[in-house]
XYZ file of N, CA, C and O in Angstrom:
388
model
N 108.641 4.752 -15.239
C 109.368 3.357 -16.511
C 108.487 3.598 -17.584
O 107.312 3.593 -17.376
N 108.959 4.141 -18.232
C 108.402 3.962 -19.931
C 107.998 2.616 -20.225
O 108.937 1.784 -20.377
N 106.660 2.079 -20.787
C 106.521 0.978 -21.510
C 107.146 0.499 -23.036
O 107.180 1.591 -23.699
N 108.143 -0.400 -22.820
C 108.711 -0.542 -24.373
C 107.802 -0.788 -25.457
O 106.670 -1.700 -25.016
N 107.735 -0.707 -26.459
C 106.886 -0.874 -27.732
C 107.173 -2.274 -28.344
O 108.171 -2.790 -27.976
N 106.366 -3.065 -28.624
C 106.743 -4.654 -28.718
C 106.358 -4.448 -30.080
O 105.188 -3.883 -30.850
N 107.289 -5.299 -31.090
C 106.998 -5.613 -32.353
C 106.741 -6.779 -32.871
O 108.070 -7.465 -32.326
N 106.253 -7.285 -33.343
C 106.002 -8.821 -33.675
C 106.346 -8.947 -35.353
O 106.130 -8.224 -36.033
N 107.006 -10.105 -35.441
C 107.702 -10.561 -36.714
C 107.015 -11.972 -36.708
O 107.313 -13.262 -36.014
N 105.833 -12.261 -38.068
C 105.654 -13.767 -38.262
C 106.936 -14.539 -39.034
O 107.580 -13.883 -39.327
N 106.870 -15.703 -38.743
C 107.984 -16.902 -39.427
C 107.628 -16.866 -40.967
O 108.747 -16.045 -41.972
N 106.998 -17.465 -41.233
C 106.887 -17.989 -42.643
C 106.133 -16.928 -43.625
O 105.444 -16.493 -43.260
N 107.096 -16.879 -44.799
C 106.815 -15.599 -45.371
C 107.195 -14.202 -45.207
O 107.035 -13.169 -45.691
N 107.557 -13.988 -43.872
C 108.204 -12.732 -43.304
C 109.398 -12.987 -42.892
O 110.240 -12.038 -43.649
N 109.923 -14.054 -42.219
C 111.445 -13.809 -41.633
C 112.028 -14.961 -42.733
O 113.154 -14.803 -43.170
N 110.995 -15.796 -43.138
C 111.737 -16.901 -44.261
C 111.213 -16.591 -45.768
O 109.830 -16.870 -45.166
N 111.324 -16.580 -46.464
C 110.649 -16.870 -47.693
C 110.029 -18.206 -48.304
O 110.304 -19.351 -47.479
N 109.568 -17.957 -49.418
C 109.304 -19.318 -49.863
C 109.686 -20.116 -50.204
O 109.630 -21.191 -50.573
N 111.148 -20.008 -50.366
C 112.465 -20.908 -50.395
C 112.901 -21.519 -49.279
O 113.979 -22.042 -49.583
N 112.356 -21.237 -48.379
C 112.904 -21.587 -46.726
C 113.882 -20.567 -46.657
O 115.248 -21.276 -45.782
N 114.367 -19.619 -47.435
C 115.476 -19.032 -47.021
C 115.346 -17.526 -45.988
O 114.137 -16.964 -46.250
N 116.323 -17.266 -45.334
C 115.997 -16.082 -44.890
C 115.541 -14.791 -45.503
O 116.619 -14.815 -46.436
N 114.978 -14.168 -44.800
C 115.076 -12.608 -46.053
C 115.819 -11.533 -45.027
O 115.069 -11.314 -43.884
N 116.600 -11.485 -45.328
C 117.676 -10.296 -44.654
C 117.140 -9.031 -44.519
O 117.276 -8.482 -43.722
N 116.442 -8.936 -45.443
C 115.714 -7.531 -45.648
C 115.114 -7.048 -44.440
O 115.309 -6.283 -43.514
N 114.145 -8.275 -43.975
C 113.303 -8.158 -42.572
C 114.010 -8.116 -41.626
O 113.866 -7.578 -40.434
N 114.716 -9.405 -41.484
C 115.824 -9.674 -40.241
C 116.509 -8.258 -39.815
O 116.988 -7.801 -38.757
N 117.053 -7.401 -41.168
C 117.696 -6.385 -40.977
C 117.137 -4.896 -40.094
O 117.265 -4.202 -39.200
N 115.581 -5.185 -40.591
C 114.526 -3.930 -39.935
C 114.162 -4.612 -38.142
O 114.532 -4.029 -37.452
N 114.407 -6.093 -38.043
C 114.097 -6.994 -36.959
C 115.218 -5.938 -35.806
O 115.264 -5.759 -34.834
N 116.913 -6.499 -36.413
C 117.567 -6.125 -35.845
C 117.871 -4.281 -35.442
O 118.264 -4.417 -34.448
N 117.554 -3.884 -36.178
C 117.473 -2.185 -36.028
C 116.451 -1.836 -35.044
O 116.621 -1.059 -34.045
N 115.561 -2.355 -34.587
C 114.477 -2.151 -33.660
C 115.116 -2.622 -32.434
O 114.626 -2.287 -31.489
N 115.623 -3.875 -32.264
C 116.281 -4.423 -30.936
C 116.689 -3.443 -30.008
O 115.717 -3.707 -28.714
N 117.354 -2.398 -29.966
C 117.847 -1.586 -29.017
C 116.247 -0.936 -28.338
O 116.095 0.188 -27.268
N 115.321 -0.607 -29.251
C 114.100 0.128 -28.691
C 112.733 -0.710 -28.744
O 111.843 -0.034 -27.855
N 112.707 -1.795 -29.232
C 111.513 -2.224 -28.678
C 111.794 -3.786 -28.110
O 112.786 -4.197 -28.246
N 110.478 -4.207 -27.606
C 110.522 -5.665 -27.332
C 110.307 -6.696 -28.449
O 109.455 -6.026 -29.192
N 110.985 -7.480 -28.814
C 111.210 -8.021 -30.257
C 110.119 -9.535 -29.899
O 110.741 -10.537 -29.177
N 108.922 -9.896 -30.732
C 108.550 -11.246 -30.756
C 108.049 -11.523 -31.621
O 108.534 -11.138 -33.149
N 108.884 -12.745 -31.891
C 108.824 -13.861 -33.188
C 107.610 -14.780 -32.865
O 107.381 -15.621 -31.972
N 106.717 -15.057 -33.841
C 105.468 -15.933 -33.861
C 105.117 -16.847 -34.982
O 105.889 -16.383 -36.113
N 104.692 -17.490 -34.722
C 104.010 -18.458 -36.130
C 102.859 -19.332 -35.460
O 102.578 -19.611 -34.535
N 102.122 -19.335 -36.300
C 100.673 -19.885 -36.306
C 101.028 -21.442 -36.001
O 99.967 -22.210 -35.770
N 102.337 -21.985 -36.620
C 102.696 -23.405 -36.377
C 103.030 -23.182 -34.945
O 103.478 -24.423 -34.583
N 102.906 -22.559 -33.963
C 103.343 -22.641 -32.678
C 104.888 -21.876 -32.483
O 105.562 -21.665 -32.855
N 105.028 -21.921 -31.168
C 106.116 -21.210 -30.234
C 107.279 -22.396 -30.506
O 108.555 -21.727 -30.791
N 107.346 -23.552 -30.416
C 108.397 -24.599 -30.476
C 108.621 -24.351 -32.045
O 110.187 -24.159 -32.558
N 107.857 -24.380 -33.019
C 108.492 -24.009 -34.656
C 109.283 -22.713 -34.612
O 110.399 -22.664 -35.451
N 108.376 -21.829 -33.976
C 109.191 -20.252 -34.040
C 110.648 -20.278 -33.736
O 111.511 -19.597 -33.920
N 110.477 -20.778 -32.242
C 112.282 -20.537 -31.604
C 113.349 -21.329 -32.559
O 114.081 -21.490 -33.126
N 112.496 -22.854 -33.046
C 113.527 -23.279 -33.970
C 113.855 -22.734 -34.902
O 115.178 -22.688 -35.440
N 113.043 -21.987 -35.526
C 113.381 -21.340 -37.026
C 113.839 -20.266 -36.572
O 115.269 -19.829 -37.479
N 114.053 -19.751 -35.253
C 114.479 -18.368 -35.009
C 116.276 -18.678 -34.814
O 117.407 -17.874 -35.092
N 116.409 -19.560 -34.247
C 117.895 -20.636 -34.001
C 118.432 -21.132 -34.952
O 119.418 -19.938 -35.474
N 117.663 -21.313 -36.555
C 118.243 -21.955 -37.795
C 118.761 -20.716 -38.693
O 119.575 -20.586 -39.445
N 118.031 -19.240 -38.737
C 118.225 -18.359 -39.154
C 119.000 -17.453 -38.396
O 119.636 -16.095 -38.791
N 119.439 -17.739 -36.758
C 120.339 -16.961 -36.410
C 119.755 -15.690 -35.661
O 120.865 -14.752 -35.387
N 118.973 -15.642 -35.331
C 118.181 -14.591 -34.606
C 119.006 -14.142 -33.036
O 118.771 -15.048 -32.730
N 119.161 -12.886 -33.098
C 120.180 -12.791 -31.694
C 119.085 -13.282 -30.654
O 118.099 -13.465 -30.484
N 119.943 -13.444 -29.197
C 119.153 -13.463 -28.255
C 118.253 -12.305 -27.776
O 118.514 -10.963 -27.944
N 117.768 -12.689 -26.850
C 116.619 -11.592 -26.068
C 115.333 -11.343 -27.108
O 114.409 -10.462 -26.649
N 114.777 -12.422 -27.961
C 113.359 -12.354 -28.518
C 112.855 -13.345 -27.580
O 112.931 -14.139 -27.064
N 111.601 -12.691 -27.759
C 110.232 -13.404 -27.082
C 109.506 -14.334 -28.309
O 109.425 -13.802 -29.242
N 109.346 -15.255 -27.883
C 108.514 -16.225 -28.641
C 106.850 -16.116 -28.514
O 107.102 -16.370 -27.132
N 105.953 -16.246 -29.603
C 104.555 -16.562 -28.905
C 103.776 -17.176 -29.948
O 104.508 -17.211 -31.224
N 102.738 -17.827 -29.619
C 102.142 -18.122 -30.808
C 101.059 -17.107 -31.255
O 101.823 -16.211 -31.165
N 100.244 -17.331 -32.355
C 99.723 -16.258 -33.073
C 98.458 -15.417 -31.811
O 98.004 -14.401 -32.261
N 98.128 -15.776 -30.819
C 97.459 -15.088 -30.197
C 97.939 -13.706 -29.155
O 96.932 -13.404 -28.569
N 99.031 -13.423 -29.681
C 99.001 -12.413 -28.714
C 98.967 -11.046 -29.514
O 98.330 -10.928 -30.329
N 99.233 -9.606 -28.660
C 99.051 -8.483 -29.388
C 100.282 -7.773 -29.276
O 100.805 -7.577 -28.163
N 100.390 -7.264 -30.334
C 101.948 -6.286 -30.592
C 101.350 -4.786 -30.888
O 100.269 -4.428 -31.164
N 102.483 -3.754 -30.293
C 102.004 -2.713 -30.982
C 102.372 -2.684 -32.352
O 101.342 -1.613 -33.448
N 103.153 -3.227 -33.069
C 103.815 -2.970 -34.233
C 103.951 -4.651 -34.892
O 104.694 -5.192 -34.245
N 103.044 -5.080 -35.882
C 103.281 -6.350 -36.424
C 103.658 -6.500 -38.077
O 103.307 -5.783 -38.874
N 104.359 -7.334 -38.083
C 105.188 -7.554 -39.489
C 104.345 -8.822 -40.019
O 104.745 -9.945 -39.137
N 104.079 -8.975 -40.998
C 103.661 -10.281 -41.684
C 103.232 -10.157 -43.102
O 102.988 -8.998 -43.483
N 103.589 -11.441 -43.784
C 102.765 -11.372 -45.153
C 101.850 -11.653 -45.388
O 101.217 -11.587 -46.480
N 100.799 -11.577 -44.655
C 99.764 -11.897 -44.550
C 98.788 -10.622 -43.775
O 99.383 -9.788 -42.904
N 97.516 -10.526 -44.546
C 96.825 -9.273 -43.935
C 96.130 -9.843 -42.788
O 95.227 -10.381 -42.165
N 96.753 -9.272 -41.705
C 96.235 -9.242 -39.932
C 96.343 -8.536 -39.474
O 96.316 -7.444 -39.888
N 95.833 -8.635 -38.134
C 95.350 -7.221 -37.286
C 96.184 -7.912 -36.093
O 95.277 -7.441 -34.818
N 97.251 -8.455 -35.854
C 97.755 -8.526 -34.609
C 98.535 -7.225 -33.616
O 98.654 -7.298 -32.657
N 98.638 -6.576 -34.580
C 99.394 -4.875 -34.022
C 98.115 -4.038 -33.993
O 97.329 -4.051 -34.562
N 98.802 -3.017 -33.221
C 98.017 -1.858 -33.303
C 98.244 -1.242 -34.753
O 97.282 -0.907 -35.423
N 99.650 -1.282 -34.936
C 99.763 -0.670 -36.515
C 100.545 -2.230 -37.446
O 101.118 -3.002 -36.425
N 100.021 -2.467 -38.573
C 100.240 -3.919 -39.167
C 100.783 -3.382 -40.485
O 100.331 -3.075 -41.437
N 101.720 -4.199 -40.395
C 103.026 -3.903 -41.794
C 103.006 -5.276 -42.671
O 103.453 -5.781 -42.126
N 102.162 -4.755 -43.686
C 102.472 -6.217 -44.669
C 103.464 -6.376 -45.178
O 103.812 -5.403 -45.875
N 104.420 -7.383 -45.621
C 105.669 -7.471 -45.659
C 105.605 -8.354 -47.368
O 106.927 -8.811 -47.678
N 104.855 -8.469 -47.960
C 104.936 -9.439 -49.010
C 105.776 -8.962 -49.950
O 105.721 -7.761 -50.550
N 106.407 -9.928 -50.586
C 107.309 -9.246 -51.708
C 106.680 -9.733 -52.904
O 106.002 -10.577 -53.362
N 107.073 -8.787 -53.862
C 106.278 -8.511 -55.170
C 107.228 -9.555 -55.986
O 108.836 -9.508 -55.622
N 106.588 -9.997 -56.822
C 107.132 -10.944 -57.747
C 108.634 -10.372 -58.337
O 109.745 -11.221 -58.990
N 108.254 -8.795 -58.691
C 109.572 -8.332 -59.350
C 110.715 -7.974 -58.540
O 111.575 -7.384 -58.942
N 110.831 -8.357 -57.052
C 111.949 -7.798 -56.507
C 112.834 -9.381 -56.081
O 113.973 -8.987 -55.451
N 112.473 -10.070 -57.012
C 113.869 -11.406 -57.102
C 114.865 -10.832 -57.705
O 115.211 -10.255 -58.801
């Protein structure tokens, strides 16, 4: 059996913007990857916070929740981090509004 790729998404600044609104562009990427990857949502504020925000922005079932200590194949974050083998910075530019 082939191991599934793990894709991890940070909460604050990545799935939720600075105005506490869902970032639909990033949530669309998460949803598109779900059939092909194990999806992890994590937060430096802890698993309970990540789960609460996941419910609030109506993330689909089947998501795994971590604190920041895990390792993923691909990570999506608004900060420069090395959580994944491949790390994708999703910082929003000021002219994106």
